[in-house]
mmCIF file of C-alpha atoms and ligand atoms in Angstrom:
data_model
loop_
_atom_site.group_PDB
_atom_site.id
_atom_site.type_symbol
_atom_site.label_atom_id
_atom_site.label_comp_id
_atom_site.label_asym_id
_atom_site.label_seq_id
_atom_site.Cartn_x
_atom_site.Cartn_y
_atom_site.Cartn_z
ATOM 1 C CA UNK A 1 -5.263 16.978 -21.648
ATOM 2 C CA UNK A 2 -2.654 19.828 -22.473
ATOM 3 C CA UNK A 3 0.689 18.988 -23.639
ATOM 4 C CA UNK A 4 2.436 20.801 -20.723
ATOM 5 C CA UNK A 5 0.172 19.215 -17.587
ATOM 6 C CA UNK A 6 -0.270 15.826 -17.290
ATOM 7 C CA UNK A 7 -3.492 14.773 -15.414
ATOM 8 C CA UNK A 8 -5.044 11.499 -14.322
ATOM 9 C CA UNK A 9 -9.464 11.876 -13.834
ATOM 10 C CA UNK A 10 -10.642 8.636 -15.309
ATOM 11 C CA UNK A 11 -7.177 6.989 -17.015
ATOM 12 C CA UNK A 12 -8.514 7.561 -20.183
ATOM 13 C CA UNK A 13 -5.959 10.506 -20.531
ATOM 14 C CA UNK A 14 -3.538 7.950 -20.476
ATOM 15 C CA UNK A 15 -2.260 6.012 -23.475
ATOM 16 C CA UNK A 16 -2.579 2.490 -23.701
ATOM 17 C CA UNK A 17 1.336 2.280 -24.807
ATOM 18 C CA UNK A 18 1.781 4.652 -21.390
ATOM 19 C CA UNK A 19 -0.199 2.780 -19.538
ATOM 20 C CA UNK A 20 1.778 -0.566 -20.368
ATOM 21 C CA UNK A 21 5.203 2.297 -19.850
ATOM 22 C CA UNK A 22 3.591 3.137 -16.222
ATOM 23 C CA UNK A 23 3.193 -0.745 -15.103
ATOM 24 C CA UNK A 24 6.288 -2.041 -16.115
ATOM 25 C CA UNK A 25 7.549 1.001 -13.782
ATOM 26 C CA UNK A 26 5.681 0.096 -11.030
ATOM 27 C CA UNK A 27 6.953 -3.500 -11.401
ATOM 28 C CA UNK A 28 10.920 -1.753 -10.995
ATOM 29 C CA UNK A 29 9.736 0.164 -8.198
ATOM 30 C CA UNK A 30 8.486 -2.316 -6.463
ATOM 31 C CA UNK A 31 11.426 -4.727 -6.828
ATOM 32 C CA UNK A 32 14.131 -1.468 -6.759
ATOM 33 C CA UNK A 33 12.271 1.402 -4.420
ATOM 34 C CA UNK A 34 16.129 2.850 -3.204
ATOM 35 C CA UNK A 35 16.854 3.333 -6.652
ATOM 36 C CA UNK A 36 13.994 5.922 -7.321
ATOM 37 C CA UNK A 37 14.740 7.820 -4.052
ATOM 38 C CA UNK A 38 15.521 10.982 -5.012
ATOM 39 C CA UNK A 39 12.986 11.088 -8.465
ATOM 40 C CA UNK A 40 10.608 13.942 -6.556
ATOM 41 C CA UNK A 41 13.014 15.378 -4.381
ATOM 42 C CA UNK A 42 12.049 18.704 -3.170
ATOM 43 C CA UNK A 43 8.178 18.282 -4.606
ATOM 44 C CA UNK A 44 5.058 18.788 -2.723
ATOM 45 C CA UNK A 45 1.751 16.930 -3.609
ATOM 46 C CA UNK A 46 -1.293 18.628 -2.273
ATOM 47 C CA UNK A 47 -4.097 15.927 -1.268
ATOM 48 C CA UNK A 48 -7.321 17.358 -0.558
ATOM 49 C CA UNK A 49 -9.541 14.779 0.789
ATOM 50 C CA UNK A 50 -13.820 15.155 1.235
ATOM 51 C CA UNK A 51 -14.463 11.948 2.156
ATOM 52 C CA UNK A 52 -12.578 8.886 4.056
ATOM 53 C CA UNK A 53 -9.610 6.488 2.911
ATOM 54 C CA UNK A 54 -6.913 4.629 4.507
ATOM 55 C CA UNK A 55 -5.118 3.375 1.490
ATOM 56 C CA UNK A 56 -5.009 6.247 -0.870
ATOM 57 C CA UNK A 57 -3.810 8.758 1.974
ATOM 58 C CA UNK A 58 -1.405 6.333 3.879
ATOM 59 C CA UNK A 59 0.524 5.030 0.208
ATOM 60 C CA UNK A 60 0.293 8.581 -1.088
ATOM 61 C CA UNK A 61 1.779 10.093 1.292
ATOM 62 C CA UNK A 62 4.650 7.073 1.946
ATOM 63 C CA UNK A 63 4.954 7.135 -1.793
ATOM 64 C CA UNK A 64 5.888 11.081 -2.047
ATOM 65 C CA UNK A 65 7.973 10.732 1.013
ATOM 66 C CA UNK A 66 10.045 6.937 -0.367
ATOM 67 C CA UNK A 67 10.268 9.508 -3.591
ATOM 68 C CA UNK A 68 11.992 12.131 -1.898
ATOM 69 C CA UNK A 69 9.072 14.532 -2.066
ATOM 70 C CA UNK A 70 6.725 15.788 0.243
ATOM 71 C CA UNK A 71 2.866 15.168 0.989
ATOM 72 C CA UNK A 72 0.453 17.451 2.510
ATOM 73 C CA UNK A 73 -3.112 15.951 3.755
ATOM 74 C CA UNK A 74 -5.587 18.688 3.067
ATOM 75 C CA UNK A 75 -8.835 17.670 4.409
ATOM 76 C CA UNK A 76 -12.160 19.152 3.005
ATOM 77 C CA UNK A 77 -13.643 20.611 6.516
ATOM 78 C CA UNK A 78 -10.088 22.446 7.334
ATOM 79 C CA UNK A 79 -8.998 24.236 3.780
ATOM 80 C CA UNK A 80 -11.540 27.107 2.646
ATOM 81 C CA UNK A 81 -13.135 24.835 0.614
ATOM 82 C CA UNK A 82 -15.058 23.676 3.292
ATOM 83 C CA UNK A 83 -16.217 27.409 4.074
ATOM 84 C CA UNK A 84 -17.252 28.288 0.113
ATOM 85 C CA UNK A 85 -13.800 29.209 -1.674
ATOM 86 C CA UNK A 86 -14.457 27.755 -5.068
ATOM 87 C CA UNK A 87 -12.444 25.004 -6.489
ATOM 88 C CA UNK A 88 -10.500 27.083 -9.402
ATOM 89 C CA UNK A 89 -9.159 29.555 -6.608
ATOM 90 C CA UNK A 90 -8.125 26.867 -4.978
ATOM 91 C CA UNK A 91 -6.536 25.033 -7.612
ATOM 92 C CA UNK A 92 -5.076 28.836 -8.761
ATOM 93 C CA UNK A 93 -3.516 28.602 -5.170
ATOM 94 C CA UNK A 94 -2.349 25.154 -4.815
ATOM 95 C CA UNK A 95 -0.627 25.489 -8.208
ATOM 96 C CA UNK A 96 1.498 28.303 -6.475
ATOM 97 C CA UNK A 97 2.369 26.406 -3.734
ATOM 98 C CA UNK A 98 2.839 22.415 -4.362
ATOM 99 C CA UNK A 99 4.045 20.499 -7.921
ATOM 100 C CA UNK A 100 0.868 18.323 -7.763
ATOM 101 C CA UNK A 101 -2.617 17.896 -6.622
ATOM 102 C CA UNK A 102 -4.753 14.738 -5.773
ATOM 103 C CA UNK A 103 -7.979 14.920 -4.476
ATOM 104 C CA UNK A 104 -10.851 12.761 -3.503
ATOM 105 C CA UNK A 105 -13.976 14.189 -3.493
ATOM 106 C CA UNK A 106 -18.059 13.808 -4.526
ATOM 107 C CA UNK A 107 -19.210 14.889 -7.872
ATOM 108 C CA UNK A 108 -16.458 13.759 -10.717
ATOM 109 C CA UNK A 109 -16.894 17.716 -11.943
ATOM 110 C CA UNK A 110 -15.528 19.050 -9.200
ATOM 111 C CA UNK A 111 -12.607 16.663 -10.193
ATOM 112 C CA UNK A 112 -12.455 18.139 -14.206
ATOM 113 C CA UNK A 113 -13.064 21.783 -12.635
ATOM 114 C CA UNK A 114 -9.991 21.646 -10.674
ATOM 115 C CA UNK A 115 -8.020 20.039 -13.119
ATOM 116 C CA UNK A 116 -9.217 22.898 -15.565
ATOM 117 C CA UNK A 117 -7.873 25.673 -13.255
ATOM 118 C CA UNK A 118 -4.602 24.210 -12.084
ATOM 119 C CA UNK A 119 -1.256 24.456 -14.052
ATOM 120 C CA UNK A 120 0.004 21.545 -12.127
ATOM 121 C CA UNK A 121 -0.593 17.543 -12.812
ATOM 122 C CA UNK A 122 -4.037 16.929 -10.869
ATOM 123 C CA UNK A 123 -4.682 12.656 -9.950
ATOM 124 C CA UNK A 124 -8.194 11.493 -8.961
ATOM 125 C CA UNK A 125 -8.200 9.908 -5.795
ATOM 126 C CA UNK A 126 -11.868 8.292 -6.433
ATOM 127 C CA UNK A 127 -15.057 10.423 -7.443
ATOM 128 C CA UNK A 128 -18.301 9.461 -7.036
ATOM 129 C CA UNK A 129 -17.809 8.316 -10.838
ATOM 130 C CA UNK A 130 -13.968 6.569 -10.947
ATOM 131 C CA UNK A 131 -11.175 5.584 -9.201
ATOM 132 C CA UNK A 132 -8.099 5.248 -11.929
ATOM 133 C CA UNK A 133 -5.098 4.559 -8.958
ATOM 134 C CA UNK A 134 -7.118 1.990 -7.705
ATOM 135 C CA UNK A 135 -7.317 0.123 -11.203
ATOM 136 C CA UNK A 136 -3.760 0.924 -11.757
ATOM 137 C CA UNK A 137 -2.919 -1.264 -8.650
ATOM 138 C CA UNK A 138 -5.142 -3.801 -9.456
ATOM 139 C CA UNK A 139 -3.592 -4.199 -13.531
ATOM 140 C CA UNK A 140 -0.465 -4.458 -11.437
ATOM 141 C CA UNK A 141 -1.640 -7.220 -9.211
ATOM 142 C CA UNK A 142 -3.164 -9.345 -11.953
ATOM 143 C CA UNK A 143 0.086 -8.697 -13.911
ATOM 144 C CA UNK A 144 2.157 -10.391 -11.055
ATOM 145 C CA UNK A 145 -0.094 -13.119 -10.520
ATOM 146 C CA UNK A 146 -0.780 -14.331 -14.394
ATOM 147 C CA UNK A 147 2.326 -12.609 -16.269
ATOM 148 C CA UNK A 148 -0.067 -10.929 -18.886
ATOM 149 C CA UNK A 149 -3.071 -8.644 -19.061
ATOM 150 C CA UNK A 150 -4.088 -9.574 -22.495
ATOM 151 C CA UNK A 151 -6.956 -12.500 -22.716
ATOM 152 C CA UNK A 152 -7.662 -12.565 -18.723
ATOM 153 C CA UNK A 153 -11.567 -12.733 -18.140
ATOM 154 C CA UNK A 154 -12.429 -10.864 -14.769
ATOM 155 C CA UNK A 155 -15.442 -11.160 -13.434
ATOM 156 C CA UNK A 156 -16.735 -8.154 -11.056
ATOM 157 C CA UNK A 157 -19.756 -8.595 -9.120
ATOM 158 C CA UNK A 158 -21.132 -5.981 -7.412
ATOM 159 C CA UNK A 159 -22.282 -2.406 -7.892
ATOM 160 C CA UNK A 160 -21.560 -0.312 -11.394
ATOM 161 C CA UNK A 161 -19.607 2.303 -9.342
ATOM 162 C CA UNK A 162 -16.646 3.933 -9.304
ATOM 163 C CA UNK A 163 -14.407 1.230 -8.812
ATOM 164 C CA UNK A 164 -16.247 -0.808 -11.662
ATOM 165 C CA UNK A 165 -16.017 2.047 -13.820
ATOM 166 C CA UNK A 166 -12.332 2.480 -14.100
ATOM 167 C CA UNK A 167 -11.806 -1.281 -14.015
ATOM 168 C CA UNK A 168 -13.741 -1.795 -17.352
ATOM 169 C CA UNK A 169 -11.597 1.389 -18.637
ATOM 170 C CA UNK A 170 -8.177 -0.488 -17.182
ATOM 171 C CA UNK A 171 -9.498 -4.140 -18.549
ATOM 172 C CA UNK A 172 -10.837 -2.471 -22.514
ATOM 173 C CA UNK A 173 -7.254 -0.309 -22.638
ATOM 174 C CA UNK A 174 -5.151 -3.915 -22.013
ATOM 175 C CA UNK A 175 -7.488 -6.266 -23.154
ATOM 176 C CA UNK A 176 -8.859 -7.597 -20.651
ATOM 177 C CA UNK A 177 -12.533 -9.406 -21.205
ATOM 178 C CA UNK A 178 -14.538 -7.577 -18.376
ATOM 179 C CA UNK A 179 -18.305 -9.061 -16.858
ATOM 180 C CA UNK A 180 -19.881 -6.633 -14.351
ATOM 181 C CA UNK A 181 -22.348 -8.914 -12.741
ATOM 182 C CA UNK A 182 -25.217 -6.209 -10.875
ATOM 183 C CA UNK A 183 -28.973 -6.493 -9.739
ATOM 184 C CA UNK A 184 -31.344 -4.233 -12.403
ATOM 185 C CA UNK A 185 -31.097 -0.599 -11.381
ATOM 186 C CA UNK A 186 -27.507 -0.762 -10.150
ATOM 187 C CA UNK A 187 -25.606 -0.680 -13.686
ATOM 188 C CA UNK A 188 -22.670 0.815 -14.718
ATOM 189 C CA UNK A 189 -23.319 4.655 -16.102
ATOM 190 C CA UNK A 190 -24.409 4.290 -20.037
ATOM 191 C CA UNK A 191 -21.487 6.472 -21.538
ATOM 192 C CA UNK A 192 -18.790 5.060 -19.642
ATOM 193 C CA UNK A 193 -19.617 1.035 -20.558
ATOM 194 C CA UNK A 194 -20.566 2.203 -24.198
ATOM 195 C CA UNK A 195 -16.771 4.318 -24.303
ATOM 196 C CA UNK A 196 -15.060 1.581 -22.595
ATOM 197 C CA UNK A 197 -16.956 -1.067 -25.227
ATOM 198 C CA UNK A 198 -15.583 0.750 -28.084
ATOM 199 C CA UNK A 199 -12.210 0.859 -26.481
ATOM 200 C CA UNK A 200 -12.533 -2.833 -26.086
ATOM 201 C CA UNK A 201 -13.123 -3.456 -29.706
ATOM 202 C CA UNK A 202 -9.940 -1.848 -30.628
ATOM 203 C CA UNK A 203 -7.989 -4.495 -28.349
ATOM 204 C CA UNK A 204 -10.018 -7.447 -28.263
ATOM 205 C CA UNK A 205 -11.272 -7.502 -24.902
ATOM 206 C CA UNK A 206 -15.303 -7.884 -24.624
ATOM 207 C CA UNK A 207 -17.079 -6.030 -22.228
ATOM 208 C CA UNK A 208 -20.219 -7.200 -20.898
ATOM 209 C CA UNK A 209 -23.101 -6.412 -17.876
ATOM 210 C CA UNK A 210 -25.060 -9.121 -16.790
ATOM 211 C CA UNK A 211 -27.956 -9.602 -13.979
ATOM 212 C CA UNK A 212 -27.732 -13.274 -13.469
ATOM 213 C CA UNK A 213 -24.962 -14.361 -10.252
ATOM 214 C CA UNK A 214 -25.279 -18.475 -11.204
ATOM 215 C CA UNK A 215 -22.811 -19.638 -13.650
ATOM 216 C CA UNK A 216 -21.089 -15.848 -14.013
ATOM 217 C CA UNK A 217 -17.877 -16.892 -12.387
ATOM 218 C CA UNK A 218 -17.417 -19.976 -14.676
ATOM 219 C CA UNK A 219 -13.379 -19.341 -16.166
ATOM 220 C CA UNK A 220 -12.992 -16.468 -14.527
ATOM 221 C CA UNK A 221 -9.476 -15.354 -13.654
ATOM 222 C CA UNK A 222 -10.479 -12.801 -11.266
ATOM 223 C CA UNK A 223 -13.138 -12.292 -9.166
ATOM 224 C CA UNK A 224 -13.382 -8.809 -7.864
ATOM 225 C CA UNK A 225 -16.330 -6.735 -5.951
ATOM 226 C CA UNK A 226 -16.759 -3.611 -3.595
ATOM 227 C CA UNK A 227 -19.070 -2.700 -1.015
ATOM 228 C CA UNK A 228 -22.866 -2.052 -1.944
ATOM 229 C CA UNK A 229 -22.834 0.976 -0.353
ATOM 230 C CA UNK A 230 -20.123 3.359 -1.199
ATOM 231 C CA UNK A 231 -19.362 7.030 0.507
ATOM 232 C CA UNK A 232 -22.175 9.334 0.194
ATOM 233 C CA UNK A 233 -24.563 7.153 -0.575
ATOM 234 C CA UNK A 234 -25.590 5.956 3.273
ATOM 235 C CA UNK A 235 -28.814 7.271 3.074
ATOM 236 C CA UNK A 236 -29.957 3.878 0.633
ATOM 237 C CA UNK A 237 -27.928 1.581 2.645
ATOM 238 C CA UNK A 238 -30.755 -0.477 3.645
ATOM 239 C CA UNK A 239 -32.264 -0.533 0.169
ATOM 240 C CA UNK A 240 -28.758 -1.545 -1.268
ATOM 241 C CA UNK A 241 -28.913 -4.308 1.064
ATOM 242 C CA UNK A 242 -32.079 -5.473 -0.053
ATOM 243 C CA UNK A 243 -31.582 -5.420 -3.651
ATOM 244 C CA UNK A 244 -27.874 -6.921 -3.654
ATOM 245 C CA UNK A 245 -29.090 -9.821 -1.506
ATOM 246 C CA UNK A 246 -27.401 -13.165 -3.820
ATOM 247 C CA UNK A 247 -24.926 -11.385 -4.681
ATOM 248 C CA UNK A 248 -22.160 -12.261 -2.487
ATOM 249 C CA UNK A 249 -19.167 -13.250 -3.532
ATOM 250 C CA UNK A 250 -18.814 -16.910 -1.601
ATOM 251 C CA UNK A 251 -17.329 -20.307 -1.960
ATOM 252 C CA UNK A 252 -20.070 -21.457 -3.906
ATOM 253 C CA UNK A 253 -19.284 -18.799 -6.916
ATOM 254 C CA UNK A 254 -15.303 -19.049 -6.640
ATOM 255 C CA UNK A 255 -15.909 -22.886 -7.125
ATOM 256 C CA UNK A 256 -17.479 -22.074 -10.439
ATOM 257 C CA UNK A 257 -13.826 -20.974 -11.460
ATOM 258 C CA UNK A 258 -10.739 -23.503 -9.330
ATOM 259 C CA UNK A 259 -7.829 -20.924 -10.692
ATOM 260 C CA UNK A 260 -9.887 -17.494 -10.331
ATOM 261 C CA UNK A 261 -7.899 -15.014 -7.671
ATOM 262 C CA UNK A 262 -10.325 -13.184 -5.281
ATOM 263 C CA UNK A 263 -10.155 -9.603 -5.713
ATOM 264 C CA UNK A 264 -11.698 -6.586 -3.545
ATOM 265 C CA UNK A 265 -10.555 -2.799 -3.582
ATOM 266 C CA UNK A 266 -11.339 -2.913 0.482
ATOM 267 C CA UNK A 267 -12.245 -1.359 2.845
ATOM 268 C CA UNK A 268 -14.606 -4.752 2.870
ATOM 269 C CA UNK A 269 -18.074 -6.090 4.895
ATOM 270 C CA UNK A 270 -17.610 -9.811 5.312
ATOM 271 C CA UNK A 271 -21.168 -11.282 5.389
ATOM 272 C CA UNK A 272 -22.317 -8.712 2.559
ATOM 273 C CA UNK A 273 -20.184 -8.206 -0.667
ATOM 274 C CA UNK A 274 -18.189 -10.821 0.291
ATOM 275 C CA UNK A 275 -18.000 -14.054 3.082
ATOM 276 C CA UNK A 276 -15.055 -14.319 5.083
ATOM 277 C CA UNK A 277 -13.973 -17.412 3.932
ATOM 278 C CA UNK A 278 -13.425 -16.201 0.174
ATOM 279 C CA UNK A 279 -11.940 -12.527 1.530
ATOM 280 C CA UNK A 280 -9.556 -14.673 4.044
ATOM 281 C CA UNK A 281 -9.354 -17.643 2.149
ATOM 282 C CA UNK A 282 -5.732 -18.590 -0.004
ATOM 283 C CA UNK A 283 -7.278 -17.509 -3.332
ATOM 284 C CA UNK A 284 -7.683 -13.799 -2.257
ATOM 285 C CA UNK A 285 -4.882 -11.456 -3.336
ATOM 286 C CA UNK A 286 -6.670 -7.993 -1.443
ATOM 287 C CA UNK A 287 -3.565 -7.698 0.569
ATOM 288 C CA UNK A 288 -0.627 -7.487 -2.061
ATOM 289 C CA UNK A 289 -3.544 -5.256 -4.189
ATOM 290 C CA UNK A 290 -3.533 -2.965 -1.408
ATOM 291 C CA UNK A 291 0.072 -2.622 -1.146
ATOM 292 C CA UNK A 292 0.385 -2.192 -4.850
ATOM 293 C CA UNK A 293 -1.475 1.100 -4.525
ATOM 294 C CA UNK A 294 1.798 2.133 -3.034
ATOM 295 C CA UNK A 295 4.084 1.185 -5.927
ATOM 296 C CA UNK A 296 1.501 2.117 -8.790
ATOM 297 C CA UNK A 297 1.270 5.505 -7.702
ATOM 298 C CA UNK A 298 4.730 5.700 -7.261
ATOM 299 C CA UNK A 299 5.481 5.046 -10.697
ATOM 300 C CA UNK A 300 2.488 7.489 -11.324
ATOM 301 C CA UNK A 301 3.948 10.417 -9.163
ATOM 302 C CA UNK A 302 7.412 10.164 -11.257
ATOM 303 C CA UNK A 303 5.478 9.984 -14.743
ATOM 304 C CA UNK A 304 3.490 13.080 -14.062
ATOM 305 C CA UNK A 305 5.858 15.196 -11.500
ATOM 306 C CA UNK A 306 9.091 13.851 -12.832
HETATM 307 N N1 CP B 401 -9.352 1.312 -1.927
HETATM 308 C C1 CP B 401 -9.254 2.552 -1.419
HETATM 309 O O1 CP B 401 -9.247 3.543 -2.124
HETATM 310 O O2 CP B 401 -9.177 2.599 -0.058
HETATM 311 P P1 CP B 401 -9.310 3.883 0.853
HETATM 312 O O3 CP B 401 -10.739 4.344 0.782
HETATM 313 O O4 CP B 401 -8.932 3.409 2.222
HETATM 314 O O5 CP B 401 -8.375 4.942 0.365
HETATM 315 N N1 NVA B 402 -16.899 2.287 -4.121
HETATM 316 C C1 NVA B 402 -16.247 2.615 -2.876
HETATM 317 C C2 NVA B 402 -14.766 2.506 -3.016
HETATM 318 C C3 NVA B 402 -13.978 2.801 -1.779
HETATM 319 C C4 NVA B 402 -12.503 2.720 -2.006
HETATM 320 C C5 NVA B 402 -16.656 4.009 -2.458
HETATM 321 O O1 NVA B 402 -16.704 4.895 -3.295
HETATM 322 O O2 NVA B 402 -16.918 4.228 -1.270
#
């Protein structure tokens, strides 16, 4: 990462003595949001989006707006992109137009190539490989709910996607112990466990993949999945279906762990990933973790744009 441009691909550019700065923000801007109503004034963020959300648009866009700034929703079938302009002309262009850039899109590379050719802060609004603003919303929500990061065992159970990916980045950087729980075939990618392992090390936080669903949840804290199937990979839904069957997220594994919150980046499929009980149930927290996307980036936006 330059000195002069601040981006966010995987939160790895992000220091852990930042990242601690960036959370305690988010906690002030959630409790204070009038006082940080001017902080963007006048800025644009650019948010160019090839594939679906709800969350990420809707608190981006709020959050520029509470900040005094301005969003644009770029979608990938309306800009040139769509029609073969290449991603550093378009980050060239953006960068003369708007004070920031998020995108969500396919192939993490297209993410790094944009970044490359901007001279603006560029955020990653979920690649095919990470998702850092999710995992900066859910630090926040475990923060509120136990006080600490440090020492919390979370327990995700589900694919070694994008979402798992920057968790075990967000739990190693805080210490966090992290156990992806995932049927053979569907771990997390090699380099990213083995970085996020060493990072662990360095702050005592162990981070583990396991194949076996009995017995995993035992003292969790936190009990998070995702959907089996996640955008652009359709095609295998059935096969994903197959080979995930067990492991559900249900009563019967949050009663291996009485105090463990229920945690789930949404959107969700009750009866797969997780029952309805557990996702509805008094134990689940998705709600306030979806609303802490809002706050999170906030503090994000005024870090980088500020
Ligand atoms: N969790 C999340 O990123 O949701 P959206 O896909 O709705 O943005
Ligand atoms: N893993 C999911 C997350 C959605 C927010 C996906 O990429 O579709």
């Amino acid at each position: 990462m330059s000195k002069k441009v601040r981006h966010l691909l995987t939160l790895e550019e992000i220091s852990n003595k930042e990242l601690a700065g960036l959370l305690d923000l988010a906690a002030k801007v959630k409790a204070k949001p009038s006082k940080y109503k001017k902080e963007l004034k006048g800025q644009c963020l650019g948010m160019i989006f090839e594939k679906s959300s709800t969350r990420t648009r809707v608190s981006f866009e709020v959050g520029m707006y509470q900040l005094g700034g301005h969003a644009l929703f770029l979608s990938g079938n309306d800009i040139q992109i769509g029609r073969g302009e290449t991603i550093a002309d378009t980050a060239k262009v953006l960068s003369r137009f708007v004070q920031g850039i998020m995108i969500r899109t396919f192939a993490h590379k297209t993410v790094e190539e944009l970044a490359a050719n901007a001279s603006i802060p560029v955020i990653n609004g979920l690649s095919d490989a990470h998702h850092p603003c999710q995992t900066l919303a859910d630090l926040q929500t475990l923060q509120e709910h136990y006080g600490k990061l440090k020492g919390l065992r979370l327990v995700f159970v589900g694919d070694g996607n994008n979402v798992a990916h920057s968790l075990m980045i967000g739990a190693a950087k805080t210490g966090m112990h992290f156990k992806l729980v995932c049927p053979a075939g569907y771990e997390p990618d090699k380099t990213i466990l083995k970085r996020a392992q060493i990072e662990g090390v360095k702050n005592g936080s162990r981070i583990e993949v396991t194949h076996t669903v009995t017995g995993s949840a035992k003292n969790a804290d936190a009990v998070y999945t995702d959907v089996w199937t996640s955008m652009g990979q359709e095609a295998e839904k059935n096969k994903r279906l197959n080979a995930f069957k067990g492991f559900e997220v249900n009563e019967k594994l949050m009663a291996e762990s009485p105090k463990a919150i229920f945690l789930h980046c949404l959107p969700a499929h009750r009866g797969e990933e997780v029952s309805a009980g557990v996702m509805d149930g008094n134990r689940s927290l998705v709600f306030d973790q979806a609303e802490n996307r809002l706050h999170a980036q906030k503090a994000l936006l005024i870090h980088m744009m500020a």
